[in-house]
Short mmCIF file of C-alpha atoms in Angstrom, two decimals:
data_model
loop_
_atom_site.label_atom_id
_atom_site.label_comp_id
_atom_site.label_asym_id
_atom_site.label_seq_id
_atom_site.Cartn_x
_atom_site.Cartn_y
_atom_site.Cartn_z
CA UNK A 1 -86.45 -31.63 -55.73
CA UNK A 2 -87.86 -35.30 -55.69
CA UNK A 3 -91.63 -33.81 -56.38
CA UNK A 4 -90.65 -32.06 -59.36
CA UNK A 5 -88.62 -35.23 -60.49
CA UNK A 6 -92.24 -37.31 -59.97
CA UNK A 7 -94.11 -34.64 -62.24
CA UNK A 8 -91.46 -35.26 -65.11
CA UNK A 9 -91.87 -39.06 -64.79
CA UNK A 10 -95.41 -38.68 -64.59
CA UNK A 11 -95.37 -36.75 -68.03
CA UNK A 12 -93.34 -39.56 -69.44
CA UNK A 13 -96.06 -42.31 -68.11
CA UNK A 14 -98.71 -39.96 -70.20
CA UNK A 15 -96.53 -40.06 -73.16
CA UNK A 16 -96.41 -44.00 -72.98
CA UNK A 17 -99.83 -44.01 -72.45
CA UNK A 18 -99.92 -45.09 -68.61
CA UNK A 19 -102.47 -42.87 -67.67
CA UNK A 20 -103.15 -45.17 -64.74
CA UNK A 21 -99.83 -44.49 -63.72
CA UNK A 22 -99.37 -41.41 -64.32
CA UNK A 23 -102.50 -40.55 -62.06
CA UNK A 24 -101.07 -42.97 -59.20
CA UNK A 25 -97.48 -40.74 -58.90
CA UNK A 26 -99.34 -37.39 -58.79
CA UNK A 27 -101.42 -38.69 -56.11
CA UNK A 28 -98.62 -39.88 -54.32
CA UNK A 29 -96.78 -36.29 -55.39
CA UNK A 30 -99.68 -34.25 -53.84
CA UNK A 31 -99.84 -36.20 -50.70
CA UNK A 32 -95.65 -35.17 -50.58
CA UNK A 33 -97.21 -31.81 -51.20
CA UNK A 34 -99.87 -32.04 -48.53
CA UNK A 35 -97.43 -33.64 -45.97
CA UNK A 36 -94.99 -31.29 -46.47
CA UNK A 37 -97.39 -28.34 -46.21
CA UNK A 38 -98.25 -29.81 -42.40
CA UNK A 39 -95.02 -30.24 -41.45
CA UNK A 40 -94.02 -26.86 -42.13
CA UNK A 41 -96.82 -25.46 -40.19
CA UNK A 42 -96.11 -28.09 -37.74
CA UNK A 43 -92.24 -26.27 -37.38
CA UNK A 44 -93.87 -22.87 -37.60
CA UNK A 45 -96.29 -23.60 -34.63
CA UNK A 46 -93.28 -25.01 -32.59
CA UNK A 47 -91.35 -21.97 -33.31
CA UNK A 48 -93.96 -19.50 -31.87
CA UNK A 49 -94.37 -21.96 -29.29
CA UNK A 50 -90.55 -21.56 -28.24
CA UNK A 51 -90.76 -17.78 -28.43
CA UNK A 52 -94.47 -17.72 -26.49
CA UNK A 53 -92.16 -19.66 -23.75
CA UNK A 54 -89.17 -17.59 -23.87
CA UNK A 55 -91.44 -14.66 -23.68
CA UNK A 56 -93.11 -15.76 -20.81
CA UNK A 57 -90.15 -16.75 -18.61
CA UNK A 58 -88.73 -13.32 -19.95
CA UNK A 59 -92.09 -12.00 -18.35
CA UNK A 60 -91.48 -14.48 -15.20
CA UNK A 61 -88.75 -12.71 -14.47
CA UNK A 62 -89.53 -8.97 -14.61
CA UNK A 63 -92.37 -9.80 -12.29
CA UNK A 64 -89.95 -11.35 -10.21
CA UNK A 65 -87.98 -8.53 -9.85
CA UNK A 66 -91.16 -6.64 -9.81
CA UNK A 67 -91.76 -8.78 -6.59
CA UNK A 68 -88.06 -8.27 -4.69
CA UNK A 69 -88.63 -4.49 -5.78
CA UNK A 70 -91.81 -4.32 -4.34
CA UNK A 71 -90.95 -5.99 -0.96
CA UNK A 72 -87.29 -3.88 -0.55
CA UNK A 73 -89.62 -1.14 -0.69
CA UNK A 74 -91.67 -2.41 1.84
CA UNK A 75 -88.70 -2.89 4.06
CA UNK A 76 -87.71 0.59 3.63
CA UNK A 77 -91.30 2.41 3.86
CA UNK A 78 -91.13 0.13 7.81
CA UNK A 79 -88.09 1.53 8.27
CA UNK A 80 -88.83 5.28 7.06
CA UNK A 81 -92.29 6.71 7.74
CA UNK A 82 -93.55 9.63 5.74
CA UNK A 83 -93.98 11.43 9.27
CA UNK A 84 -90.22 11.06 9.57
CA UNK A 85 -89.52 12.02 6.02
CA UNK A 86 -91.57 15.02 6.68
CA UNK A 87 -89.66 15.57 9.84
CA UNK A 88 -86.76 15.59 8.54
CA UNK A 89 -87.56 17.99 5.40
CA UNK A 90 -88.73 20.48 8.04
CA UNK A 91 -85.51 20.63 9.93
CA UNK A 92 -83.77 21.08 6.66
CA UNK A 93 -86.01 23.70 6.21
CA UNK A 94 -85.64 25.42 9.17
CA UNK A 95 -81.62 24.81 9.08
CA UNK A 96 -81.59 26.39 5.60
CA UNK A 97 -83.75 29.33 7.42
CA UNK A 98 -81.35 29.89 10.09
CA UNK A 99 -78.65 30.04 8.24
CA UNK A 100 -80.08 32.26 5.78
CA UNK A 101 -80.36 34.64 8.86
CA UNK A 102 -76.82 34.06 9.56
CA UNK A 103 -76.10 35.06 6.03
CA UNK A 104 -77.96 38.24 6.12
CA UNK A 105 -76.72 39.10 9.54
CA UNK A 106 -72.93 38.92 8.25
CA UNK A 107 -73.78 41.05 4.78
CA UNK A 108 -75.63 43.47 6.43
CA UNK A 109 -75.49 43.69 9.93
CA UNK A 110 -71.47 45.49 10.03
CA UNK A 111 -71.51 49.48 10.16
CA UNK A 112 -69.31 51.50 8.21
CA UNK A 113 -67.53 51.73 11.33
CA UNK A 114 -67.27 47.78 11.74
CA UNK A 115 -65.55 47.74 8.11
CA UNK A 116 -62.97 50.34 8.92
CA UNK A 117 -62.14 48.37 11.98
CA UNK A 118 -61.55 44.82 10.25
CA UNK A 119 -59.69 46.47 7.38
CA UNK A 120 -57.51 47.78 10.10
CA UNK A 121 -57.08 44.92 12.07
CA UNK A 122 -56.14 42.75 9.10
CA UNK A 123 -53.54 45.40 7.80
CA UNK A 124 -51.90 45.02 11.60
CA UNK A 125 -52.22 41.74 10.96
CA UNK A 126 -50.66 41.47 7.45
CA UNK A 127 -47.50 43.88 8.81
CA UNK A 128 -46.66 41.54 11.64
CA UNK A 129 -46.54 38.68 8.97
CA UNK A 130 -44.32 40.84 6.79
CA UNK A 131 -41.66 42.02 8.95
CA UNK A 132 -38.37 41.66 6.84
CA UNK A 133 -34.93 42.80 7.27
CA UNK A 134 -33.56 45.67 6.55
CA UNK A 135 -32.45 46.61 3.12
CA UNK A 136 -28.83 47.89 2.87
CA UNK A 137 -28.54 51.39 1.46
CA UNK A 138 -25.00 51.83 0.00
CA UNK A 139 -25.20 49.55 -3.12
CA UNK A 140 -23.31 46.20 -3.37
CA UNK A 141 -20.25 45.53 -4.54
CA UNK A 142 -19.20 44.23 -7.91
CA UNK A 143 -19.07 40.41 -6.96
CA UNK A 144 -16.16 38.80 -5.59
CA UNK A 145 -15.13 35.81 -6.28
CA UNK A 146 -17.00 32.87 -4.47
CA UNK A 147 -19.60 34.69 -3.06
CA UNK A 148 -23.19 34.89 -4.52
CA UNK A 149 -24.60 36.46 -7.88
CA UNK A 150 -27.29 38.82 -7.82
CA UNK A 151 -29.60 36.30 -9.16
CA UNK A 152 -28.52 33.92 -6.10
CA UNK A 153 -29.39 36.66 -3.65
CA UNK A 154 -32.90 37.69 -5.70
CA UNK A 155 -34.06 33.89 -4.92
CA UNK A 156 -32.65 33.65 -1.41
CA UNK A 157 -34.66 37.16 -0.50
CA UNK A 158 -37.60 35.48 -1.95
CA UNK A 159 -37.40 32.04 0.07
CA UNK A 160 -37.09 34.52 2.90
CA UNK A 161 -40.31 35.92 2.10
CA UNK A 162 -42.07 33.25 1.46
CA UNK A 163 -41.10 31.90 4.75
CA UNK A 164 -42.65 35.28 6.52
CA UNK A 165 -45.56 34.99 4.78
#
């Protein structure tokens, strides 16, 4: 560094016995010193200068948004009154009601009788669904040649009853 280079020549003025000199380039080194010193707080205040500003059009901006928020709220608190929001929690309320009613009608409200009849009706039901053919009762022939396997016959029976169903 050029201050540390001044020192050394000022030690070398001393030794020649320049003492004049010698006390001329450490002034001049300590005013380096001191003008150095103030430019580097100089930089440092300019630095937290930058941040303080970034900071405060960081801050700029939440309040901003802070603002926009604020006033879409108002918009929808026009829009939606808390009588209305309470209106509309107590038909909720009373829709959850009734159909808690329904509910407890349909669990409980079927006699023994009821039961019986429903099972019935859905076996009548599930019987006209399932009417299939008739079933052969002398067993089938060994196959002929070019007509269908057994296998071929199991899957067509069971398209058939899918279809029924």
């Amino acid at each position: 560094m050029n201050l540390e280079r001044e020192r050394a020549l000022a030690r070398q003025l001393l030794k020649e016995g320049k003492r004049e000199k010698a006390m001329l380039l450490l002034k001049k080194k300590r005013y380096q010193e001191q003008l150095l010193d103030k430019t580097e707080n100089q930089i440092s205040n300019l630095e937290r200068m930058v941040q303080d500003i970034e900071f405060t059009q960081i801050e700029m901006k939440v309040i901003e948004g802070l603002k926009i928020g604020n006033e879409c709220l108002n918009k929808m608190h026009q829009v939606m009154s808390i009588e209305e929001v309470e209106r509309i929690i107590g038909e909720t309320q009373d829709a959850v009601e009734y159909q808690r009613q329904i509910d407890e009608i349909l669990a409980g409200g079927l006699t023994e009788e009821d039961e019986d009849a429903i099972l019935e009706e859905l076996n009548t039901i599930t019987q006209e669904q399932m009417e299939l053919p008739e079933v052969p009762s002398e067993p089938l022939p060994e196959q002929i040649p070019g007509t269908f396997s057994l296998c071929a016959l199991q899957l067509w029976l069971l398209v058939l009853l899918s279809s029924v169903q």
